[in-house]
PDB file of C-alpha atoms in Angstrom:
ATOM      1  CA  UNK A   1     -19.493 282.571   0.693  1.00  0.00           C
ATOM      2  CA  UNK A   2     -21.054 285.235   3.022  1.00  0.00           C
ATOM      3  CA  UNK A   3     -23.933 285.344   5.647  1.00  0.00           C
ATOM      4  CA  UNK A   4     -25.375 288.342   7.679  1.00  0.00           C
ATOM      5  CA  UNK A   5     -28.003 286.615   9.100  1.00  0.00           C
ATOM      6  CA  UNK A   6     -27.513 284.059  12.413  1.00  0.00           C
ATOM      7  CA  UNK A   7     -29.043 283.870  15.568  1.00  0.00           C
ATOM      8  CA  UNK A   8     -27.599 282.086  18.636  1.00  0.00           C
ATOM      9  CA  UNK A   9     -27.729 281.654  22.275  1.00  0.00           C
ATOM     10  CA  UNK A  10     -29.014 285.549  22.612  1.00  0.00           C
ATOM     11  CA  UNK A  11     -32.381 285.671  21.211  1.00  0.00           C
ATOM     12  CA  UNK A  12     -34.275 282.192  20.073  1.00  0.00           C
ATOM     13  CA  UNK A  13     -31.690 279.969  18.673  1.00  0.00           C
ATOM     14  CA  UNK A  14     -30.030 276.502  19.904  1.00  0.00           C
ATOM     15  CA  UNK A  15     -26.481 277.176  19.647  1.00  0.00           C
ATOM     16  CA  UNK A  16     -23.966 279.813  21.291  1.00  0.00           C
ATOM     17  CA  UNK A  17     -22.152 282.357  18.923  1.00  0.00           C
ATOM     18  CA  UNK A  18     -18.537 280.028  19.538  1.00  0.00           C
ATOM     19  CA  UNK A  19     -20.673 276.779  17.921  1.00  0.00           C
ATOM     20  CA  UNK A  20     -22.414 278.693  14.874  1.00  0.00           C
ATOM     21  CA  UNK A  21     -19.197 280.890  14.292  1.00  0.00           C
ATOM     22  CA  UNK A  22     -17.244 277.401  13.825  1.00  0.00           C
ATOM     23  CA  UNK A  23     -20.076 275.475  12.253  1.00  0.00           C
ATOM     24  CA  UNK A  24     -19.785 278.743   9.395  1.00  0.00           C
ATOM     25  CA  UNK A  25     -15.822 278.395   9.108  1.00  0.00           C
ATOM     26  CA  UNK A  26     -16.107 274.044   8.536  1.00  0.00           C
ATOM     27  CA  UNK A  27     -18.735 274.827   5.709  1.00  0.00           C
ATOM     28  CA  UNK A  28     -16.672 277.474   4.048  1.00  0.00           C
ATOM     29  CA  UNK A  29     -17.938 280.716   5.316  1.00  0.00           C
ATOM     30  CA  UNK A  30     -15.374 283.631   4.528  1.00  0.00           C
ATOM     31  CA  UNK A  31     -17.793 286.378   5.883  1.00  0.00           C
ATOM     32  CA  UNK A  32     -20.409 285.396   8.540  1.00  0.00           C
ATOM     33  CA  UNK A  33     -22.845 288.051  10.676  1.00  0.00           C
ATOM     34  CA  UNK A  34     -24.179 287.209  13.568  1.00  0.00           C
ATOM     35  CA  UNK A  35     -27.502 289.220  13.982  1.00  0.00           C
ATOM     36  CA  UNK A  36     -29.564 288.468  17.193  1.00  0.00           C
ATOM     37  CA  UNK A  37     -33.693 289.418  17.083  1.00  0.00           C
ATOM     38  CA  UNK A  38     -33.368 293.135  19.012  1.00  0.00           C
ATOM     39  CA  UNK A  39     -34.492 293.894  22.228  1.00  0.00           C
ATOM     40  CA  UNK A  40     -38.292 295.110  21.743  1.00  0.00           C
ATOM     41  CA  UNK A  41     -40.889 296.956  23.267  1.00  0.00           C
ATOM     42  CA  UNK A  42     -43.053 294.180  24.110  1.00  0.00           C
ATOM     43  CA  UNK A  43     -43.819 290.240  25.357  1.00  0.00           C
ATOM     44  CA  UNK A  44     -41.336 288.274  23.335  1.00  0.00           C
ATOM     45  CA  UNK A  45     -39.809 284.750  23.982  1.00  0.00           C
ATOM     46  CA  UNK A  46     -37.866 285.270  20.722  1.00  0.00           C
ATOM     47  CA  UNK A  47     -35.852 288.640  21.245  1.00  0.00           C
ATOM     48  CA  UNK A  48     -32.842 289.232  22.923  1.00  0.00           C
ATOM     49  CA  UNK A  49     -32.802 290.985  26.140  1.00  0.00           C
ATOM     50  CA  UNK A  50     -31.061 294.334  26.608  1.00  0.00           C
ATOM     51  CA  UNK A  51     -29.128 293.443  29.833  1.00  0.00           C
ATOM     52  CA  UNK A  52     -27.367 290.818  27.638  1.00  0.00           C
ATOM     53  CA  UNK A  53     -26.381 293.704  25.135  1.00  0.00           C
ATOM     54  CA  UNK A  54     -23.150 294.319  26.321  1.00  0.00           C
ATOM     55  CA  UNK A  55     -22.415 290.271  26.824  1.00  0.00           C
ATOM     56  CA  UNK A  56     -23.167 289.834  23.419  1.00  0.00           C
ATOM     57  CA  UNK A  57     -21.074 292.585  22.097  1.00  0.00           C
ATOM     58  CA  UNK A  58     -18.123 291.277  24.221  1.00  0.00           C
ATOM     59  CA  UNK A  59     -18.396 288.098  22.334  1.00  0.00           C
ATOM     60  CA  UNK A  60     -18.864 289.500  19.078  1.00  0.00           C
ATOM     61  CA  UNK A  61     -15.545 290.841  19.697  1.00  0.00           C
ATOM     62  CA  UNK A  62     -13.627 288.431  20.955  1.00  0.00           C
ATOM     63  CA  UNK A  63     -14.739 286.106  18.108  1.00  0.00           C
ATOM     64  CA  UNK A  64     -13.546 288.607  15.850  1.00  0.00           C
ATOM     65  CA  UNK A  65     -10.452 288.230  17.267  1.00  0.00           C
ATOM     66  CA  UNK A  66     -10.194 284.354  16.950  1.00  0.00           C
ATOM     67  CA  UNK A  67     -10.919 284.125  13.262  1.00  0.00           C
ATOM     68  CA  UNK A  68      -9.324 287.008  12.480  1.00  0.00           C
ATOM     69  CA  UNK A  69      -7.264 286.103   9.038  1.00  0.00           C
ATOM     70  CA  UNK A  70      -9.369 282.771   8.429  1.00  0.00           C
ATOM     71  CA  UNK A  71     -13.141 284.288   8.283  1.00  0.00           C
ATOM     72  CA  UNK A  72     -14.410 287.778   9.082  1.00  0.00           C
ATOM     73  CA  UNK A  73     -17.015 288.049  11.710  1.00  0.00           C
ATOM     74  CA  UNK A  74     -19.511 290.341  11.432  1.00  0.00           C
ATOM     75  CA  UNK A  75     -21.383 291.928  14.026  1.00  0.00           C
ATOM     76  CA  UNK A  76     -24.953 293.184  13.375  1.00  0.00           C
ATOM     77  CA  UNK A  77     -28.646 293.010  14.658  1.00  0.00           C
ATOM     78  CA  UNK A  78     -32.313 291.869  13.415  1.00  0.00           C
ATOM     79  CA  UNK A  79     -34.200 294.885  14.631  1.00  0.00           C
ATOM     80  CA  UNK A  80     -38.115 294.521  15.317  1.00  0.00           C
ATOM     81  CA  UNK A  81     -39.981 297.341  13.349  1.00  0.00           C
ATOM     82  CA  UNK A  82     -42.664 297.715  16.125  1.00  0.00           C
ATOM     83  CA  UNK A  83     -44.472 301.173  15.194  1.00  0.00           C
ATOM     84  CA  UNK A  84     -43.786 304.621  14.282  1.00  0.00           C
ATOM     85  CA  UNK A  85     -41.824 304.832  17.720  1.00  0.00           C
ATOM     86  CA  UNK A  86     -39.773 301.510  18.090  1.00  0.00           C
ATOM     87  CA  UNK A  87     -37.870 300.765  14.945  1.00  0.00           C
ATOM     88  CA  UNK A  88     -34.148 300.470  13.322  1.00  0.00           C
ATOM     89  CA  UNK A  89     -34.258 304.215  13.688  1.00  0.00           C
ATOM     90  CA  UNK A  90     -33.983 304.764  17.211  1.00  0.00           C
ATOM     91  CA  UNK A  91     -31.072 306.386  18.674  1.00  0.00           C
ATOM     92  CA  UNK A  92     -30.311 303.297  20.825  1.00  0.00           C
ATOM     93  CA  UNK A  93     -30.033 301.021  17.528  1.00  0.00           C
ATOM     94  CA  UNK A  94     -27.838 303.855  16.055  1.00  0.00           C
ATOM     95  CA  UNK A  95     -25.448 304.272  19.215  1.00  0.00           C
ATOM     96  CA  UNK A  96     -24.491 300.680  19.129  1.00  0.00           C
ATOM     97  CA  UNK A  97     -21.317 299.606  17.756  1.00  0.00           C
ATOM     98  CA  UNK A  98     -22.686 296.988  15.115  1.00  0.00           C
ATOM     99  CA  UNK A  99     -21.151 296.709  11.633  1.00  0.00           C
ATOM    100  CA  UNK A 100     -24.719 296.744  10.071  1.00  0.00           C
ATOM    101  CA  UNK A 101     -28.446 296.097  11.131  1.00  0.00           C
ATOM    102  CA  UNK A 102     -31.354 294.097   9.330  1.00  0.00           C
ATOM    103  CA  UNK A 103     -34.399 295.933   9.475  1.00  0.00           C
ATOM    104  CA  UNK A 104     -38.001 292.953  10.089  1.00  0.00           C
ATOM    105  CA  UNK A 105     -41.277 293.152  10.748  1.00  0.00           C
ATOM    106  CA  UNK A 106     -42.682 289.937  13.093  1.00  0.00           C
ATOM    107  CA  UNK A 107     -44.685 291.607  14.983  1.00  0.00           C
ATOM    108  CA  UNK A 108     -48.253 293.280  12.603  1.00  0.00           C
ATOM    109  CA  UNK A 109     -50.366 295.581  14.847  1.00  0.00           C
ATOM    110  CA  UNK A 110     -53.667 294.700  15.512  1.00  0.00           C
ATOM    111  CA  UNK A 111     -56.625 297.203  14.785  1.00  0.00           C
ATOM    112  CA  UNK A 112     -56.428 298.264  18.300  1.00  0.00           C
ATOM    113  CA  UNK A 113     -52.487 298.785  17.704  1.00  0.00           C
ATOM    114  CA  UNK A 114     -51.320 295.868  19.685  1.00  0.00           C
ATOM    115  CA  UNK A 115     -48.343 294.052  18.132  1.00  0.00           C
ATOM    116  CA  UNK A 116     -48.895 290.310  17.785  1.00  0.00           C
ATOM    117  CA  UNK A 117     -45.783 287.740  16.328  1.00  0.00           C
ATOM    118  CA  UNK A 118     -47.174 286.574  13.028  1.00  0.00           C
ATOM    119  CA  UNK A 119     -43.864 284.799  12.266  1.00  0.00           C
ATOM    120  CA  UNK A 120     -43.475 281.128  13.764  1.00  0.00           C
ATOM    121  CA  UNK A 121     -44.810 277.878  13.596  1.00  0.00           C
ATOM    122  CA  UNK A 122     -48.253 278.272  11.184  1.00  0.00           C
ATOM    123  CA  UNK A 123     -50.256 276.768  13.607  1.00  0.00           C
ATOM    124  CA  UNK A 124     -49.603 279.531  16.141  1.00  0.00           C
ATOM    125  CA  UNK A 125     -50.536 282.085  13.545  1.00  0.00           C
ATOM    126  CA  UNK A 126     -53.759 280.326  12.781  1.00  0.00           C
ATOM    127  CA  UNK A 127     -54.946 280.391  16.274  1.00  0.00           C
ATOM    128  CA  UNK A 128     -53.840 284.529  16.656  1.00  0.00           C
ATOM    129  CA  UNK A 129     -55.599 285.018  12.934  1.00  0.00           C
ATOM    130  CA  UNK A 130     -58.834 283.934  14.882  1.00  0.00           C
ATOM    131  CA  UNK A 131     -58.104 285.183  18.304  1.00  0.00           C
ATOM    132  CA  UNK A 132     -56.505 288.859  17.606  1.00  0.00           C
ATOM    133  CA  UNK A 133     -57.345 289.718  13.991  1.00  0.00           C
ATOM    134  CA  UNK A 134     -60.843 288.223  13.975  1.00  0.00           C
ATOM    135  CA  UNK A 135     -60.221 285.972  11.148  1.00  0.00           C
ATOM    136  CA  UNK A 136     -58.877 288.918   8.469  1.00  0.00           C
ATOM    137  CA  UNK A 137     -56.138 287.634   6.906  1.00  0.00           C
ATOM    138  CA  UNK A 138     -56.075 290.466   4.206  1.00  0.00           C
ATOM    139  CA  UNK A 139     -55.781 293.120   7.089  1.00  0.00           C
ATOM    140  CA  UNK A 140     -52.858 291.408   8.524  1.00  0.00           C
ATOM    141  CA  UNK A 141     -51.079 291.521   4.865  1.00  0.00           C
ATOM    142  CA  UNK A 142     -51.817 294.768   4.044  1.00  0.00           C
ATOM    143  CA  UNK A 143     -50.535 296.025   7.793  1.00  0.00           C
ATOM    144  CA  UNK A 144     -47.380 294.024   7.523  1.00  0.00           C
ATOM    145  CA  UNK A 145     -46.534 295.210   4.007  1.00  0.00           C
ATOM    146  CA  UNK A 146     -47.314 298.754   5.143  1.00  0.00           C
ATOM    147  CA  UNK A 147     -45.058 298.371   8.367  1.00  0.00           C
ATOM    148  CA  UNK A 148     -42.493 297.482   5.813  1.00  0.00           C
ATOM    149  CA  UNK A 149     -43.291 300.537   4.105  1.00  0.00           C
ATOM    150  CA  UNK A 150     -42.836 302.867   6.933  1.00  0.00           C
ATOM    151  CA  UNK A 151     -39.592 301.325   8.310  1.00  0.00           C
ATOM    152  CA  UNK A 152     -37.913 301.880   4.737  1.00  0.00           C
ATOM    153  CA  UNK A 153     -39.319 305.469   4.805  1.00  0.00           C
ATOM    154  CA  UNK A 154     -37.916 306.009   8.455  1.00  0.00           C
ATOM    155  CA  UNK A 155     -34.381 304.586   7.413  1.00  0.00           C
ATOM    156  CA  UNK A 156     -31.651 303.454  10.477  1.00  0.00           C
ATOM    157  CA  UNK A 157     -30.594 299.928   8.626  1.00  0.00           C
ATOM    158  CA  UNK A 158     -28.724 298.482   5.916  1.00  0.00           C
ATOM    159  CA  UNK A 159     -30.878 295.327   4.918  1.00  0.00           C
ATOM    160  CA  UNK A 160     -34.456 294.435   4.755  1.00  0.00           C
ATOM    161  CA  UNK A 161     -35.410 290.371   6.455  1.00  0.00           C
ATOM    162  CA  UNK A 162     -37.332 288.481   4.498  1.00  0.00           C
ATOM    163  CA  UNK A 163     -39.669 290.747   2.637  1.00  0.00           C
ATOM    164  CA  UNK A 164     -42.741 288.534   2.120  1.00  0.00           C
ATOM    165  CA  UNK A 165     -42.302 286.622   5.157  1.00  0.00           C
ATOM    166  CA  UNK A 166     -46.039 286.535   5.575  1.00  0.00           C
ATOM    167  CA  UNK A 167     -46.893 284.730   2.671  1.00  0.00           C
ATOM    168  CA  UNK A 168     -45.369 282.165   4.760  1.00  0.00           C
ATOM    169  CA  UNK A 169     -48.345 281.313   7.447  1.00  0.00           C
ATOM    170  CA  UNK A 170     -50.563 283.474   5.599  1.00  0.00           C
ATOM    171  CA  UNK A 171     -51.032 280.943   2.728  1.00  0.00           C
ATOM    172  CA  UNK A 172     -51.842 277.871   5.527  1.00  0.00           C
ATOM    173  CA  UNK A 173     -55.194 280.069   5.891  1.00  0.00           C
ATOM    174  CA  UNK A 174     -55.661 280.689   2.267  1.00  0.00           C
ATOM    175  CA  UNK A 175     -53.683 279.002  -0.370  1.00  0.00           C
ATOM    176  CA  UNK A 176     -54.197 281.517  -3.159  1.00  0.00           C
ATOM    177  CA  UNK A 177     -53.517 284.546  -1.276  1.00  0.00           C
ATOM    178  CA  UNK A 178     -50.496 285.188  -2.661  1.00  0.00           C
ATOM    179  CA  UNK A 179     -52.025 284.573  -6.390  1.00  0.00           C
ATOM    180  CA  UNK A 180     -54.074 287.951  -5.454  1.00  0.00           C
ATOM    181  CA  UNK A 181     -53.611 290.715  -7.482  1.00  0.00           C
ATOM    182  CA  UNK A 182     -53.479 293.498  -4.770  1.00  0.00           C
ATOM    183  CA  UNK A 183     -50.616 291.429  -2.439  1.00  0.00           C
ATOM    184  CA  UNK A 184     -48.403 291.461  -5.993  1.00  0.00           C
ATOM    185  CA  UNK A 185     -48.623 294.716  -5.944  1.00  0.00           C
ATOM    186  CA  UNK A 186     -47.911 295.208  -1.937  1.00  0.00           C
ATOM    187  CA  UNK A 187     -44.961 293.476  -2.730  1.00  0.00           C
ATOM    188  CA  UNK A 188     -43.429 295.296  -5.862  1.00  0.00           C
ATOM    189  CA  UNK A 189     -44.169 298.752  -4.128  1.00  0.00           C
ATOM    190  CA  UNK A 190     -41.826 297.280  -1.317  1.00  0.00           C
ATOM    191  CA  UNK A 191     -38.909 296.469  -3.519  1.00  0.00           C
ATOM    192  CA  UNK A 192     -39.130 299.589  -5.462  1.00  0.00           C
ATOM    193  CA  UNK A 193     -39.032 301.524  -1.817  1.00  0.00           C
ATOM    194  CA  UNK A 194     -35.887 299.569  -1.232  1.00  0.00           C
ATOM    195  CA  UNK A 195     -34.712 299.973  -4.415  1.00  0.00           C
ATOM    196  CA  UNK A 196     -35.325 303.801  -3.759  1.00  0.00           C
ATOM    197  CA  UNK A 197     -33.893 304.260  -0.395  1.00  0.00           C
ATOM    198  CA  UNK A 198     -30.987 301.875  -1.361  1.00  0.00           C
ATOM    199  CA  UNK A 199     -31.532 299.417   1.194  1.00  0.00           C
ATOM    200  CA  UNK A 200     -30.351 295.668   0.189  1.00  0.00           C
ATOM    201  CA  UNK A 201     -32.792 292.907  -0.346  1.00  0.00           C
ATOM    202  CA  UNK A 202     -31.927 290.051   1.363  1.00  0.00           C
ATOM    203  CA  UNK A 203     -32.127 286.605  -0.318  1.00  0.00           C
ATOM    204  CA  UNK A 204     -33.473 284.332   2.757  1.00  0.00           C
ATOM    205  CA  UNK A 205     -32.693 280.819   2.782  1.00  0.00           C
ATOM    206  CA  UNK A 206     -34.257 279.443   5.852  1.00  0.00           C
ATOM    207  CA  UNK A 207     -36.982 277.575   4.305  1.00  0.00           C
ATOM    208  CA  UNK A 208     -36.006 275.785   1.431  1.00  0.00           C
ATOM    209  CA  UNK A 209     -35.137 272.816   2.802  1.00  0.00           C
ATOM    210  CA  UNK A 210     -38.144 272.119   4.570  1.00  0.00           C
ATOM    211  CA  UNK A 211     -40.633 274.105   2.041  1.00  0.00           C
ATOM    212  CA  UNK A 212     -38.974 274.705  -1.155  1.00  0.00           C
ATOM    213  CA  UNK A 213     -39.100 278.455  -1.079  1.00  0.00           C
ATOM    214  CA  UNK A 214     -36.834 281.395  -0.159  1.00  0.00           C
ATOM    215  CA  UNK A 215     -38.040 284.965   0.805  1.00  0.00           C
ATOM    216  CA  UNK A 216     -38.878 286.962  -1.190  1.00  0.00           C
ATOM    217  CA  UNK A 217     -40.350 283.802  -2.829  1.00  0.00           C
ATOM    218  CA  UNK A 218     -39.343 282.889  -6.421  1.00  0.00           C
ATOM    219  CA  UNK A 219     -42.090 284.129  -8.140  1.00  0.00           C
ATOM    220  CA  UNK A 220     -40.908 287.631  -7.290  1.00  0.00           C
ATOM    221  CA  UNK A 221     -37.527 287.603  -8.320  1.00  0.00           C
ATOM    222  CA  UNK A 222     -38.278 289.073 -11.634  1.00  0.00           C
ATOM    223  CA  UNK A 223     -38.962 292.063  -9.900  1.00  0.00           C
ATOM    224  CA  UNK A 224     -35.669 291.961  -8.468  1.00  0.00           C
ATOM    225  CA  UNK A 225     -33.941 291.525 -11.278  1.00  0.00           C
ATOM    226  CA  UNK A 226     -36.214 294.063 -13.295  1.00  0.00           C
ATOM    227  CA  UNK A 227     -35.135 296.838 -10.145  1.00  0.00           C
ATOM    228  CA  UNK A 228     -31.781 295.829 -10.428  1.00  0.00           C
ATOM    229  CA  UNK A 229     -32.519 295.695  -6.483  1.00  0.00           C
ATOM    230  CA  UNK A 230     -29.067 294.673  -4.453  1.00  0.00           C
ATOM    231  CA  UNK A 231     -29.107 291.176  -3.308  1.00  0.00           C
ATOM    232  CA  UNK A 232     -27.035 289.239  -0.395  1.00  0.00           C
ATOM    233  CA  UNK A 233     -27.973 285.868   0.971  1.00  0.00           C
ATOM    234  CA  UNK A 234     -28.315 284.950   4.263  1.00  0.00           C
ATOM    235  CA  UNK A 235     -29.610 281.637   5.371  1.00  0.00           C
ATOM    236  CA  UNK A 236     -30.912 282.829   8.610  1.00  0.00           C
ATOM    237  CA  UNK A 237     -29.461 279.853  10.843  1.00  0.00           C
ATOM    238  CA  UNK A 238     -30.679 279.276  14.551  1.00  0.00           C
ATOM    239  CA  UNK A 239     -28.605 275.451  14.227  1.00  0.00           C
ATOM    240  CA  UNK A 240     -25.129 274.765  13.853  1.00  0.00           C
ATOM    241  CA  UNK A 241     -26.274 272.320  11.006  1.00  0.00           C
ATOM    242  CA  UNK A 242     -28.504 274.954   9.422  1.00  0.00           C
ATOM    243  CA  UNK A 243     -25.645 277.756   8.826  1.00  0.00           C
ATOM    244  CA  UNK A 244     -25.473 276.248   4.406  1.00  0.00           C
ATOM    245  CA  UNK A 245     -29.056 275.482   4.659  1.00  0.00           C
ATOM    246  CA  UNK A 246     -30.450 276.410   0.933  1.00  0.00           C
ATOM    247  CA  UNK A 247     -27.822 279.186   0.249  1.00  0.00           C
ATOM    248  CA  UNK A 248     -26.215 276.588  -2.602  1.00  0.00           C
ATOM    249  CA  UNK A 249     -29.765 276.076  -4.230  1.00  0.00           C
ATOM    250  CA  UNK A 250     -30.611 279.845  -4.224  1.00  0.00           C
ATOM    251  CA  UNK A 251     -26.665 281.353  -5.756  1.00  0.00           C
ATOM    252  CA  UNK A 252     -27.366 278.370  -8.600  1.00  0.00           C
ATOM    253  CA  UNK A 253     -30.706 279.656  -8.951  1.00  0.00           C
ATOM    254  CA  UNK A 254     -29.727 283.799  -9.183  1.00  0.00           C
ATOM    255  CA  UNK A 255     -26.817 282.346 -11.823  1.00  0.00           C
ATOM    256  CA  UNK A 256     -29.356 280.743 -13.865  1.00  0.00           C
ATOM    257  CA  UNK A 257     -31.538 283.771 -13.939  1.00  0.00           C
ATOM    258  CA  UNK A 258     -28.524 286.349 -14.640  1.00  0.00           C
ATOM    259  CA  UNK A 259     -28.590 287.910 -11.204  1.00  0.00           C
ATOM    260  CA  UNK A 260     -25.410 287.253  -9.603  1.00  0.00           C
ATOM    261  CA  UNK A 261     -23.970 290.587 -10.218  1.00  0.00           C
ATOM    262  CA  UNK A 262     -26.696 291.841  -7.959  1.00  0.00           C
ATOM    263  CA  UNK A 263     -25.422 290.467  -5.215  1.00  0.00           C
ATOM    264  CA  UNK A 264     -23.481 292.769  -2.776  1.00  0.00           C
ATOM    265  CA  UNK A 265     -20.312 292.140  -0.769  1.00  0.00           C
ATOM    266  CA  UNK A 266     -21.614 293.588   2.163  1.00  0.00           C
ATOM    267  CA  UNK A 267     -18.386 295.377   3.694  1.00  0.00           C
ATOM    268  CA  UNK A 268     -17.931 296.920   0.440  1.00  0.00           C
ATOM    269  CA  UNK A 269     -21.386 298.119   0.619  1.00  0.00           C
ATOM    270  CA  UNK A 270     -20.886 299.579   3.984  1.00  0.00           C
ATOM    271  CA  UNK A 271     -17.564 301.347   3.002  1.00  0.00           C
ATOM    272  CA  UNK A 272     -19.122 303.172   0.341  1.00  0.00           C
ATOM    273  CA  UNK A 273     -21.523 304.740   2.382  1.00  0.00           C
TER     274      UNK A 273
END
C-alpha cells in the first residue's frame, strides 16, 4: 500500500506528522507522503506558512529516519496553482528538497482576477458562488478546469490533486452540472494534457466514505483507462483515522475494471525521470 497525499499539523489538518506517520504504519502503509497545502500568495487559513518550511522539512527528515526499514516516508508538497505567476513552477517550489510535489487548484480567480477557495465545506462555496462569482457557476468550472490547464502546460510537479474536485460543491448548486456536455469535455481535455505532459493522475479517496465518490469521479475512469493515464492513490488524510479511508474500495474497484497496471509506484516513477 502507498499514499502521497497527507496533511498534518502544518497546513489544515488535526494531527502532527509523528501521529499520521504511525497511524499509516498500524494500517499497513509501506510508502506514505506527507504533502502539506503550500505556502500561497494570498489569505488562507488552510496553507502552510513559509516560516514553518524549514520545521517541517526537519521533521520530514527525522521521520525518515525512524521508519527507515519498516515504511518509507516520503516527503512532498500540495502546491496552490494561483495564476500564471504563483504555481508548482516557481523556483522556490523547485529549490526545495521534496521527493515530489502535487500540483491543485483551490483557489478559481474571479473575473476581476481575485483568487477565492472553492474547495471546502459546500455551504461556504454556495455563499462565495453568490457573493464573488455573482451566481455563475459555469464560469467558475470553466476557470478551474482552465487553471488546470495552464499549470500542466507550465510543468514543476509530478502529480495532479483531484482533477474534478469542483464537481464536488459545484453539483450542491446544480445537480446535473456534471451531466453537461461541455464539463465532459473540460474534463477529458485535462486527462489527455496529463496524459501528454506525463504527469500522474491521482486516484483521490477522501470522499468516499462520506459521499460515495473519488476524484476524478467514477464516471470518468473510462477515460483513464482509455488514456492509459498513470494512476496512484492517495486518500488525502487530515485524521489519524482517515489515513485507509476509501483506498480499499477504489484498488477493488480499478481491479474490477482492468486498471491496476496503471497504477505507478511512485519512487520508481521518480527514478526514471
Amino acid at each position: 500500500m502507498e499514499n502521497y497525499h497527507s496533511h498534518t499539523e502544518f497546513c489544515d489538518a488535526r494531527a502532527s506528522m509523528a501521529e499520521i506517520a504511525e497511524s499509516a504504519y498500524k494500517a499497513g502503509f509501506k510508502v506514505w507522503g506527507i504533502s502539506p497545502h503550500s505556502p500561497i500568495c494570498c489569505p488562507s487559513g488552510a496553507n502552510m506558512k513559509s516560516e514553518d518550511m524549514d520545521a517541517f522539512l526537519s521533521e520530514s527528515k527525522r521521520l525518515k529516519g525512524e521508519y527507515e526499514g519498516k515504511m518509507k516516508v516520503l516527503t512532498g508538497m500540495e502546491i496552490d496553482y494561483i495564476s500564471d505567476t504563483f504555481g508548482p513552477d516557481m523556483e522556490y517550489f523547485k529549490s526545495l528538497p521534496l521527493d515530489y510535489r502535487i500540483g491543485s487548484v483551490h483557489f478559481v480567480r474571479t473575473k476581476d482576477g481575485k483568487p477565492v477557495d472553492v474547495d471546502g465545506p459546500a455551504e461556504r462555496f454556495l455563499k462565495y458562488l453568490d457573493s464573488e462569482y455573482d451566481g455563475d457557476l459555469i464560469y467558475v468550472a470553466e476557470t478551474y478546469f482552465a487553471m488546470e490547464l495552464e499549470m500542466l502546460e507550465k510543468g514543476g510537479f509530478d502529480i495532479i490533486g483531484h482533477l474534478d474536485k469542483i464537481g464536488d460543491n459545484g453539483s450542491h448548486a446544480w445537480s446535473e452540472l456534471e451531466d453537461q456536455v461541455w464539463y465532459a469535455d473540460l474534463v477529458e481535455k485535462v486527462i489527455k494534457k496529463a496524459v501528454e505532459k506525463d504527469i500522474i493522475i491521482e486516484i483521490n479517496t477522501k470522499k468516499f466514505e462520506t459521499s460515495g465518490r473519488f476524484f476524478p469521479a467514477e464516471r470518468w475512469w473510462p477515460l483513464l483507462k482509455k488514456y492509459d493515464a498513470k494512476l496512484v492513490l492517495s486518500t488525502d488524510a487530515h485524521y489519524p483515522g482517515k489515513v485507509a479511508s476509501g483506498y480499499n474500495e477504489a484498488f477493488d474497484r480499478l481491479r474490477s475494471k482492468g486498471m491496476l497496471s496503471q497504477l505507478k509506484i511512485m519512487t520508481n516513477f521518480l527514478a526514471e525521470r
